[in-house]
Coordinates of C-alpha atoms and ligand atoms in Angstrom, one line a residue:
Chain A
M414 CA 21.0 4.3 25.4
D415 CA 19.5 1.8 22.8
L416 CA 21.4 -0.5 20.3
Y417 CA 19.8 1.4 17.5
A418 CA 21.2 5.0 18.4
E419 CA 21.6 7.5 15.7
H420 CA 25.6 7.3 15.4
I421 CA 24.9 3.5 14.8
L422 CA 22.0 3.9 12.3
D423 CA 24.3 6.6 10.4
H424 CA 27.2 4.7 10.1
Y425 CA 24.9 1.8 8.8
H426 CA 23.3 3.9 6.2
H427 CA 26.7 6.1 5.6
P428 CA 29.3 3.5 6.0
L429 CA 33.0 5.1 6.1
G430 CA 36.0 3.4 4.7
K431 CA 33.4 0.9 2.4
G432 CA 35.4 0.0 -1.0
K433 CA 38.0 -1.8 -2.1
L434 CA 41.9 -1.0 -2.4
A435 CA 43.8 -0.9 -5.8
T436 CA 46.8 -2.9 -4.3
P437 CA 46.2 -4.2 -0.9
T438 CA 48.7 -5.7 1.2
V439 CA 46.1 -8.3 2.8
V440 CA 42.6 -9.3 2.2
H441 CA 40.6 -11.3 4.6
E442 CA 37.1 -12.4 5.1
E443 CA 34.8 -13.4 7.8
R444 CA 31.6 -14.6 8.0
N445 CA 28.8 -15.0 11.1
E446 CA 27.1 -18.2 9.4
S447 CA 24.2 -18.2 11.7
C448 CA 23.3 -14.6 10.8
G449 CA 24.7 -14.2 7.2
D450 CA 26.8 -10.8 8.3
D451 CA 29.7 -10.7 6.2
L452 CA 32.8 -8.5 6.3
A453 CA 35.8 -8.4 3.9
I454 CA 38.8 -6.3 4.8
E455 CA 41.6 -4.9 3.0
L456 CA 44.3 -3.0 4.4
T457 CA 47.3 -1.5 2.9
V458 CA 50.5 -1.8 5.0
E459 CA 53.9 0.0 4.7
G460 CA 56.3 -1.1 7.7
D461 CA 54.2 -1.4 10.6
I462 CA 51.9 1.2 9.9
I463 CA 48.1 0.6 8.5
M464 CA 48.2 3.2 5.7
A465 CA 45.0 2.4 4.3
V466 CA 41.7 0.4 5.2
R467 CA 39.0 -0.7 3.1
W468 CA 36.1 -3.1 3.5
Q469 CA 32.9 -4.7 1.9
G470 CA 30.5 -6.5 3.5
E471 CA 26.7 -7.2 4.2
G472 CA 24.7 -7.9 7.4
C473 CA 22.8 -6.2 10.2
A474 CA 23.4 -2.5 11.3
V475 CA 25.4 -3.6 14.1
S476 CA 28.2 -5.5 12.4
Q477 CA 28.2 -2.9 9.6
A478 CA 28.3 0.1 11.9
A479 CA 31.3 -1.5 13.8
M480 CA 33.4 -2.2 10.7
S481 CA 32.4 1.4 9.4
M482 CA 33.8 3.0 13.0
L483 CA 36.8 0.4 13.1
S484 CA 38.0 1.4 9.6
E485 CA 38.1 5.0 10.7
K486 CA 40.2 4.2 13.7
L487 CA 42.4 1.9 12.2
E488 CA 44.2 4.4 9.5
H489 CA 47.8 5.1 10.3
M490 CA 47.5 2.8 13.4
R491 CA 50.8 0.4 14.1
T492 CA 50.0 -3.3 13.1
E493 CA 51.1 -4.0 16.8
D494 CA 48.5 -1.7 18.2
A495 CA 45.8 -3.0 16.2
A496 CA 46.8 -6.6 16.7
A497 CA 46.1 -5.9 20.7
L498 CA 42.8 -4.3 20.2
K499 CA 40.4 -6.1 22.7
P500 CA 36.5 -6.8 22.6
N501 CA 36.1 -3.9 25.4
D502 CA 37.9 -1.5 22.8
I503 CA 35.0 -1.8 20.2
R504 CA 32.4 -2.0 22.8
E505 CA 33.9 1.5 23.9
M506 CA 34.0 2.7 20.2
L507 CA 30.3 1.7 19.9
R508 CA 29.0 3.6 22.6
V509 CA 25.8 1.5 22.8
P510 CA 24.9 -1.4 25.0
I511 CA 25.9 -4.6 23.2
G512 CA 24.0 -7.6 24.8
P513 CA 25.2 -11.3 24.5
R514 CA 23.0 -11.9 21.6
R515 CA 24.6 -9.3 19.3
T516 CA 28.2 -9.8 20.7
K517 CA 29.1 -11.5 17.4
C518 CA 27.5 -9.0 15.3
A519 CA 29.8 -6.5 17.0
L520 CA 32.8 -8.0 17.0
L521 CA 32.8 -9.4 13.6
S522 CA 35.0 -6.5 12.8
L523 CA 37.7 -7.3 15.3
H524 CA 37.6 -11.0 14.2
A525 CA 38.0 -10.1 10.6
L526 CA 41.1 -7.4 11.4
K527 CA 42.8 -10.2 14.1
N528 CA 42.6 -12.9 11.2
A529 CA 43.9 -10.1 8.4
L530 CA 46.8 -9.2 10.6
L531 CA 47.6 -13.0 11.3
K532 CA 47.3 -13.6 7.3
L533 CA 49.6 -10.8 7.0
H534 CA 52.2 -12.3 9.1
H535 CA 51.7 -15.7 7.4
K536 CA 50.0 -17.2 10.8
P537 CA 47.0 -19.4 10.9
S538 CA 43.4 -17.7 11.9
Q539 CA 42.3 -17.4 15.3
S540 CA 39.2 -18.8 16.5
W541 CA 36.3 -17.0 17.6
A542 CA 37.0 -18.0 21.5
E543 CA 40.4 -16.2 21.0
T544 CA 38.9 -13.2 19.7
L545 CA 36.6 -12.9 22.2
G546 CA 39.2 -13.4 24.8
E547 CA 37.7 -16.5 26.6
Chain B
M381 CA -15.5 -27.4 24.1
S382 CA -15.7 -24.9 21.6
M383 CA -12.8 -22.7 21.4
D384 CA -12.6 -18.9 22.5
T385 CA -9.4 -17.1 22.3
E386 CA -9.5 -15.6 25.2
V387 CA -10.3 -18.3 27.2
I388 CA -7.4 -20.1 25.7
R389 CA -5.0 -17.6 26.4
R390 CA -5.8 -17.5 30.3
Q391 CA -4.9 -21.0 30.4
F392 CA -1.1 -20.2 29.8
P393 CA 0.7 -18.4 32.5
F394 CA 3.1 -16.6 30.7
L395 CA 0.4 -15.1 28.3
T396 CA -1.5 -13.6 31.6
A397 CA 1.2 -13.3 34.0
R398 CA 3.3 -10.6 32.1
G399 CA 3.0 -7.0 33.4
S400 CA 3.8 -5.7 29.7
P401 CA 2.1 -7.2 26.9
C402 CA 4.5 -9.3 24.9
A403 CA 3.3 -10.8 21.6
Y404 CA 4.6 -14.3 21.5
L405 CA 4.8 -14.6 17.7
D406 CA 7.5 -17.6 17.5
S407 CA 5.5 -20.8 18.3
A408 CA 7.2 -22.8 15.4
A409 CA 10.2 -22.2 17.7
T410 CA 8.6 -23.8 20.8
A411 CA 5.1 -23.1 22.0
Q412 CA 4.2 -21.7 25.6
K413 CA 2.8 -24.2 27.9
P414 CA -0.9 -24.5 29.3
Q415 CA -1.1 -24.6 33.2
S416 CA -2.6 -28.1 33.0
V417 CA 0.6 -29.2 31.3
I418 CA 2.7 -27.6 34.2
D419 CA 0.7 -29.0 36.6
A420 CA 0.8 -32.8 35.6
M421 CA 4.5 -32.3 35.4
R422 CA 4.4 -30.8 38.9
Q423 CA 2.4 -33.8 40.4
Q424 CA 4.2 -36.2 38.7
E425 CA 7.6 -34.9 40.3
E426 CA 5.9 -34.3 43.6
M427 CA 3.6 -37.6 44.2
H428 CA 4.6 -40.3 41.5
T429 CA 8.9 -40.1 41.5
A430 CA 9.7 -43.5 41.0
N431 CA 11.8 -45.0 38.3
V432 CA 9.9 -46.9 35.5
H433 CA 10.3 -50.7 34.8
R434 CA 12.3 -51.5 37.7
G435 CA 11.1 -51.2 41.2
M436 CA 8.7 -53.9 42.5
Y437 CA 7.0 -51.7 44.9
P438 CA 3.7 -49.8 44.4
L439 CA 5.1 -46.5 43.8
A440 CA 7.3 -47.9 40.8
E441 CA 4.5 -49.7 39.4
E442 CA 2.4 -46.5 39.4
A443 CA 5.0 -44.8 37.8
T444 CA 5.6 -47.0 35.3
A445 CA 1.8 -47.2 34.5
I446 CA 1.5 -43.6 33.9
Y447 CA 4.7 -43.7 31.7
E448 CA 3.2 -46.1 29.6
A449 CA -0.6 -44.4 29.7
A450 CA 1.3 -41.2 28.2
R451 CA 2.6 -43.7 25.4
Q452 CA -1.1 -44.7 24.7
S453 CA -1.7 -41.2 24.6
V454 CA 0.7 -40.6 21.8
Q455 CA -0.3 -43.9 20.2
S456 CA -3.9 -42.7 19.9
F457 CA -2.8 -39.0 18.9
L458 CA -1.0 -40.4 15.9
G459 CA -3.5 -43.5 15.2
A460 CA -0.8 -45.8 15.3
Q461 CA -1.8 -49.6 15.8
A462 CA 0.0 -50.6 19.0
P463 CA 1.8 -48.8 21.8
Q464 CA 5.2 -50.6 20.8
E465 CA 5.2 -48.3 17.7
I466 CA 5.6 -45.3 19.9
I467 CA 9.5 -44.6 20.9
F468 CA 10.3 -41.8 23.2
T469 CA 13.2 -39.6 22.3
K470 CA 14.8 -36.5 23.2
N471 CA 13.1 -34.4 20.5
C472 CA 12.6 -34.8 16.8
T473 CA 15.9 -34.4 16.0
E474 CA 17.0 -37.8 18.0
A475 CA 14.1 -39.4 16.3
V476 CA 15.3 -38.7 12.8
N477 CA 18.8 -39.8 14.1
L478 CA 17.4 -42.8 15.6
V479 CA 16.3 -43.9 12.0
A480 CA 19.4 -42.7 10.2
K481 CA 21.8 -44.3 12.8
S482 CA 19.7 -47.7 13.0
W483 CA 17.7 -48.4 9.7
G484 CA 19.8 -46.4 7.6
K485 CA 23.1 -47.9 8.8
A486 CA 22.0 -51.3 8.6
N487 CA 19.8 -50.9 5.2
L488 CA 21.4 -48.5 2.9
R489 CA 24.0 -49.8 0.5
K490 CA 26.4 -48.2 -2.0
G491 CA 24.5 -46.3 -4.7
D492 CA 21.0 -46.2 -2.6
A493 CA 19.6 -42.6 -2.4
V494 CA 17.9 -40.8 0.3
V495 CA 15.4 -38.2 -1.2
L496 CA 15.1 -34.9 0.8
S497 CA 13.6 -31.7 -0.6
P498 CA 14.8 -27.9 0.2
L499 CA 11.6 -27.6 2.5
E500 CA 13.6 -29.8 5.4
H501 CA 14.7 -28.9 8.6
H502 CA 18.5 -29.4 9.0
S503 CA 17.6 -32.4 11.7
A504 CA 16.2 -33.9 8.8
I505 CA 19.1 -33.3 6.7
V506 CA 22.0 -33.7 8.3
P507 CA 21.6 -37.0 10.1
W508 CA 21.4 -38.5 6.3
M509 CA 24.6 -36.2 5.4
Q510 CA 26.5 -37.7 8.2
L511 CA 25.7 -41.3 7.1
A512 CA 26.5 -40.2 3.5
E513 CA 29.9 -39.5 4.7
H514 CA 30.9 -43.2 5.9
S515 CA 28.8 -44.7 3.4
E516 CA 28.7 -44.3 -0.2
I517 CA 24.9 -43.4 -0.3
T518 CA 23.9 -40.3 -2.3
L519 CA 21.1 -37.8 -1.3
A520 CA 18.8 -36.6 -3.9
W521 CA 16.7 -33.4 -3.8
V522 CA 13.3 -32.9 -4.9
N523 CA 13.3 -29.7 -7.2
M524 CA 10.9 -26.7 -6.6
D525 CA 10.3 -23.6 -7.9
A526 CA 10.2 -20.2 -5.7
S527 CA 6.6 -20.8 -4.7
C528 CA 8.3 -23.8 -2.4
A529 CA 5.5 -26.1 -3.8
Y530 CA 6.3 -29.6 -3.3
T531 CA 4.8 -31.6 -6.1
V532 CA 4.2 -35.3 -6.6
E533 CA 5.4 -34.9 -10.2
S534 CA 8.7 -33.6 -9.1
L535 CA 9.0 -36.3 -6.5
R536 CA 8.6 -38.8 -9.4
T537 CA 10.9 -37.4 -11.3
T538 CA 13.6 -37.7 -8.8
L539 CA 12.3 -41.3 -7.8
D540 CA 13.1 -41.9 -11.6
T541 CA 16.6 -40.9 -11.4
V542 CA 17.9 -42.7 -8.4
Q543 CA 17.8 -45.6 -6.4
A544 CA 15.7 -44.4 -3.8
K545 CA 15.5 -46.4 -0.4
L546 CA 14.0 -43.6 1.9
V547 CA 11.8 -40.3 1.3
C548 CA 12.3 -38.0 4.0
I549 CA 9.5 -35.3 3.9
T550 CA 8.5 -32.6 6.1
G551 CA 4.7 -32.6 6.8
Q552 CA 5.0 -28.6 7.1
S553 CA 7.6 -26.3 6.3
N554 CA 8.9 -24.4 9.5
V555 CA 10.1 -21.7 7.3
V556 CA 7.2 -20.8 4.5
G557 CA 4.2 -23.0 6.0
V558 CA 3.7 -25.0 2.9
R559 CA 2.4 -28.5 3.2
P560 CA 3.6 -31.2 0.5
P561 CA 0.7 -33.4 -0.5
L562 CA 2.0 -36.2 2.2
K563 CA -0.6 -38.8 1.1
E564 CA 0.2 -38.9 -2.4
S565 CA 4.2 -38.5 -2.1
I566 CA 4.0 -41.5 0.5
E567 CA 2.2 -43.5 -1.9
V568 CA 4.7 -42.6 -5.0
A569 CA 7.6 -43.2 -2.9
H570 CA 5.9 -47.0 -1.9
N571 CA 5.5 -47.8 -5.5
A572 CA 9.1 -46.8 -6.3
G573 CA 10.3 -48.9 -3.6
A574 CA 11.4 -46.5 -1.0
L575 CA 10.4 -46.2 2.4
V576 CA 8.9 -42.8 4.1
L577 CA 9.9 -40.9 7.2
V578 CA 7.6 -37.7 7.8
D579 CA 8.9 -35.3 9.8
A580 CA 5.7 -34.0 11.5
A581 CA 7.3 -31.4 14.0
Q582 CA 5.1 -28.6 12.4
L583 CA 2.4 -30.6 10.9
C584 CA 1.2 -32.2 14.2
V585 CA 0.5 -28.8 15.9
H586 CA -1.8 -27.3 13.0
H587 CA -3.4 -30.5 11.7
P588 CA -4.3 -33.8 12.8
V589 CA -2.1 -36.5 11.5
N590 CA -3.0 -40.3 11.4
V591 CA -0.3 -42.6 10.6
R592 CA -2.4 -45.3 9.1
E593 CA -4.4 -43.2 7.3
L594 CA -1.4 -41.5 5.4
G595 CA 0.7 -44.8 5.3
C596 CA 4.1 -43.7 6.4
D597 CA 6.8 -45.9 7.8
F598 CA 8.3 -43.4 10.2
L599 CA 7.1 -40.2 11.5
A600 CA 9.0 -37.8 14.0
F601 CA 7.8 -35.2 16.2
S602 CA 8.9 -32.8 19.5
G603 CA 6.8 -32.1 22.6
H604 CA 7.7 -28.9 23.0
K605 CA 6.0 -27.3 19.6
L606 CA 3.0 -29.2 20.8
Y607 CA 2.3 -26.9 23.8
G608 CA 4.2 -29.8 25.6
P609 CA 7.8 -29.8 27.7
T610 CA 11.2 -29.7 26.2
G611 CA 13.2 -33.0 26.7
I612 CA 10.7 -35.1 24.9
G613 CA 10.2 -36.5 21.2
V614 CA 8.4 -39.1 19.5
L615 CA 9.5 -41.6 16.8
Y616 CA 6.4 -43.5 15.3
G617 CA 7.7 -46.4 13.4
R618 CA 5.6 -49.3 11.7
R619 CA 6.0 -52.3 14.2
E620 CA 7.9 -54.9 11.7
L621 CA 10.4 -52.3 10.9
L622 CA 11.1 -51.3 14.0
E623 CA 11.6 -54.9 15.3
G624 CA 14.0 -55.7 12.7
M625 CA 16.0 -52.7 13.8
S626 CA 18.9 -52.9 16.1
P627 CA 19.0 -50.5 19.1
F628 CA 20.3 -47.1 18.5
L629 CA 21.5 -45.9 21.9
T630 CA 22.5 -48.7 24.4
G631 CA 22.8 -49.5 28.2
G632 CA 20.0 -50.2 30.8
S633 CA 16.5 -50.4 30.1
M634 CA 16.9 -51.3 26.6
I635 CA 18.5 -55.1 27.2
R636 CA 16.8 -58.3 27.9
E637 CA 20.1 -60.0 29.4
V638 CA 23.5 -58.9 29.8
T639 CA 26.4 -61.6 30.4
R640 CA 30.0 -61.3 29.9
K641 CA 29.7 -62.3 26.5
G642 CA 27.3 -60.0 25.4
F643 CA 23.7 -58.5 25.2
S644 CA 20.5 -59.2 23.8
S645 CA 17.9 -56.2 23.2
A646 CA 14.6 -55.9 25.3
E647 CA 11.5 -56.0 22.8
L648 CA 9.5 -53.0 21.7
P649 CA 9.5 -50.2 22.7
Q650 CA 12.1 -50.5 25.4
K651 CA 14.6 -51.6 22.8
F652 CA 14.8 -48.2 21.6
E653 CA 14.7 -46.2 25.3
A654 CA 18.0 -46.8 26.7
G655 CA 18.5 -45.6 30.3
T656 CA 16.0 -43.6 32.5
P657 CA 13.7 -42.2 30.1
P658 CA 12.0 -38.5 30.3
I659 CA 9.1 -39.7 32.6
T660 CA 8.2 -36.4 33.9
Q661 CA 8.2 -34.9 30.3
A662 CA 6.2 -37.9 28.9
V663 CA 3.4 -37.1 31.5
G664 CA 3.7 -33.6 30.2
L665 CA 3.2 -34.4 26.6
A666 CA 0.1 -36.6 27.3
A667 CA -1.1 -33.6 29.6
A668 CA -0.6 -31.5 26.2
I669 CA -2.1 -34.0 24.0
K670 CA -5.4 -34.1 26.5
W671 CA -5.6 -30.0 26.4
L672 CA -5.5 -30.0 22.8
G673 CA -7.7 -32.7 22.3
Q674 CA -10.3 -30.5 23.9
Y675 CA -10.9 -28.3 21.1
P676 CA -12.1 -29.5 17.7
W677 CA -9.3 -29.2 14.9
G678 CA -11.8 -27.5 12.3
E679 CA -11.9 -24.7 15.0
I680 CA -8.0 -24.3 15.8
E681 CA -7.7 -24.5 12.1
A682 CA -10.4 -21.7 11.3
H683 CA -8.7 -19.6 13.8
E684 CA -5.1 -20.2 12.8
R685 CA -6.4 -19.3 8.9
T686 CA -7.5 -15.8 9.9
L687 CA -4.7 -15.1 11.5
I688 CA -2.5 -16.1 8.2
E689 CA -4.6 -14.4 6.3
T690 CA -4.8 -11.1 8.0
T691 CA -0.7 -11.1 8.5
F692 CA -0.4 -12.3 4.5
A693 CA -2.6 -9.4 3.7
G694 CA -0.7 -7.1 6.0
L695 CA 2.7 -8.0 4.9
Q696 CA 2.0 -8.0 1.3
S697 CA 1.0 -4.3 1.6
I698 CA 4.3 -3.1 3.1
P699 CA 6.6 -1.8 0.2
R700 CA 10.0 -3.2 -0.3
L701 CA 9.0 -6.6 1.5
R702 CA 8.7 -10.0 0.1
I703 CA 6.8 -13.1 1.5
L704 CA 9.0 -16.1 0.6
G705 CA 7.4 -19.0 -0.7
S706 CA 3.7 -19.4 -2.1
D707 CA 1.8 -16.2 -3.0
D708 CA -1.4 -17.9 -1.9
P709 CA -2.1 -17.7 1.8
G710 CA -4.6 -20.6 1.3
A711 CA -1.5 -22.8 0.9
I712 CA 0.3 -21.6 3.8
S713 CA -0.1 -22.9 7.3
G714 CA 1.5 -22.0 11.0
C715 CA 4.2 -19.6 10.1
M716 CA 5.4 -17.5 6.8
S717 CA 8.4 -15.9 6.6
F718 CA 9.8 -12.4 4.6
V719 CA 12.7 -10.5 3.8
V720 CA 13.0 -6.5 3.8
E721 CA 15.4 -5.2 1.2
G722 CA 18.3 -3.6 2.7
V723 CA 17.0 -4.6 6.2
H724 CA 18.6 -7.3 8.4
P725 CA 16.3 -10.0 10.0
H726 CA 18.4 -9.3 13.1
D727 CA 18.1 -5.9 13.4
L728 CA 14.2 -6.0 12.8
T729 CA 13.7 -8.9 15.2
A730 CA 16.0 -7.1 17.7
I731 CA 14.0 -3.8 17.4
L732 CA 10.6 -5.7 17.3
G733 CA 11.9 -7.7 20.6
D734 CA 12.5 -4.6 22.7
Q735 CA 8.7 -3.6 21.5
G736 CA 7.8 -6.6 23.0
F737 CA 7.0 -8.7 19.7
C738 CA 8.8 -12.0 19.6
L739 CA 9.7 -13.2 16.3
R740 CA 12.7 -15.3 15.1
G741 CA 15.2 -13.8 12.3
G742 CA 17.7 -15.9 10.8
H743 CA 17.9 -19.1 8.6
H744 CA 15.5 -21.2 10.9
C745 CA 17.6 -24.3 10.6
A746 CA 16.7 -24.6 6.9
Q747 CA 19.8 -22.9 5.2
P748 CA 19.1 -25.4 2.2
L749 CA 15.8 -23.7 1.7
H750 CA 17.2 -20.2 2.3
E751 CA 19.9 -21.1 -0.5
H752 CA 16.9 -22.1 -2.7
L753 CA 15.2 -18.7 -2.3
G754 CA 18.7 -16.6 -2.8
V755 CA 18.6 -15.1 0.5
P756 CA 20.8 -15.6 3.6
A757 CA 18.4 -15.1 6.4
S758 CA 14.6 -14.3 6.9
T759 CA 12.2 -13.1 9.5
R760 CA 9.6 -15.5 11.0
I761 CA 6.2 -14.9 12.3
S762 CA 4.6 -18.1 13.4
F763 CA 1.5 -18.8 15.7
G764 CA -0.2 -21.1 18.0
M765 CA -3.6 -21.3 19.1
Y766 CA -3.4 -18.5 21.5
N767 CA -2.2 -15.5 18.9
T768 CA -4.8 -13.0 18.2
I769 CA -5.7 -10.8 15.4
A770 CA -5.3 -7.9 17.5
E771 CA -1.7 -9.2 18.2
V772 CA -1.1 -9.3 14.3
Q773 CA -2.6 -5.6 14.2
A774 CA -0.2 -4.4 16.5
F775 CA 2.5 -6.1 15.0
L776 CA 2.1 -4.8 11.3
P777 CA 2.5 -1.1 12.2
A778 CA 5.3 -2.0 14.4
L779 CA 7.3 -3.7 11.9
E780 CA 6.7 -1.0 9.2
K781 CA 8.0 1.6 12.0
A782 CA 11.2 -0.7 12.6
I783 CA 11.5 -0.8 8.5
H784 CA 11.5 2.9 8.5
L785 CA 14.0 3.2 11.1
L786 CA 16.6 0.9 9.6
S787 CA 16.0 1.8 6.1
K788 CA 18.3 4.8 4.6
S789 CA 16.3 8.0 4.3
Ligands
LIG1040 C1 10.1 -29.0 10.7 C2 10.8 -29.1 11.9 N1 11.5 -30.2 12.2 C3 12.3 -30.7 13.1 C4 12.4 -29.7 14.1 C5 13.6 -30.3 15.1 O1 13.0 -30.1 16.4 P1 13.7 -30.3 17.8 O2 14.8 -29.2 17.8 O3 12.6 -30.3 18.6 O4 14.3 -31.6 17.6 C6 11.8 -28.4 14.0 C7 12.1 -27.3 15.2 O5 13.0 -27.1 15.5 C8 11.2 -28.4 13.0 O6 10.3 -27.1 12.8

């Protein structure tokens, strides 16, 4: 299947979870400097459950669609499970082939999520290499 | 020899070997190589391999002569006075770094300024920024408007406000294709007591360059954009300047003598060529210059002008598409860049890429220029001598289709 499949373009054009939360527990932004992709993720966490997810961003269809799909998946997820998400989970979620050129586009949402959760626990951000699992 | 695009294309294995047609529209990043360049390099490796300036046997002498003949090809290509003024480097970036780290480090003092413009490629910006981190020199930026016209007046204004020691100026933008008025700018800079380094990486591929006519002090370019190989670049420097400069990299080949107490440097040009140089690549570059030299510049430029004008007119008629920089196609050479409202360049170039159109999306190593234009990234189309109107005519509807696919319905 090609990268710009209908469901990807659909999420890109009609993103889910886009917006702001009134009182987020944590807010975190990540950018891909080389392409200008930008995602800011907001989470409301109660206990260890992600109660609400909103995000804002700009960038290519792949980065934005991935964030849209991930935000849907995250609601009511335990923070522990969210922190354990792997690049492959995102690939499976996207259901399109992600080549090496687009890996960072596809995984910017995951990178933003991981660092949002680290921030929630007052820990320093992780690097791209850690997000990629290299 | 007069220039027939079909004949030119046949000399490029890449352009003829492909089963499916591929429109290579990214020559500003790197150019395809003609067969004669590939053959010359292969011949060099097969039959003339020996290190240069080292052996006493005939083969070593032959290799040295070939390498020095390549230097003379570059000398005459640039109209330099002497072969000693031509230094082989790894690429254009290394050539600029050589100037920053040798001349810059020794000559720039607290309060001195290096003058840049938003048109510069990162390779002509970052070496000066790095130098500024360790000294108290300043970087001054020439102002320009959204048309990206570099004016002598604006340069003068900048020169009036700082203690300029060097003006670093691109010959031709690798994003918007505009050409600063080089000769006048160099004159104005000299009158203000500043030296001038010209980044000719794009210019020398599309227009004749003569360092003596320009009167520049330094000039840099890369072989791989000039239909030559990667791994070789050139720094031209006026002889008296180069003679006064300290070596950049040190080690073998660049010394006259080494004792336990220290070393003394070789004469030009070896002083700046530490270690075994890119011999095969120098041969390839000389072959590229020879290949290019078969065609009159007037014909090359006329052909590339029709490519630019056809593309400009076609892009202009696409809704929500904005061509960056000049609104006069006559002011654009080699490449142009554009943005489409609501469509990211990476999506556009990925879709076009799958259809065989090779274009670059991103910031093209010119983030300050994109910041100046208020966009994070753009899509660039760039040309070589081998591109055809037919490719442009196939590209335009493909672009429209891709934009349509990516746009919200
Ligand atoms: C205007 C300009 N200057 C400098 C460079 C740097 O060339 P290189 O990457 O070969 O060092 C490039 C191309 O990348 C360029 O387009």
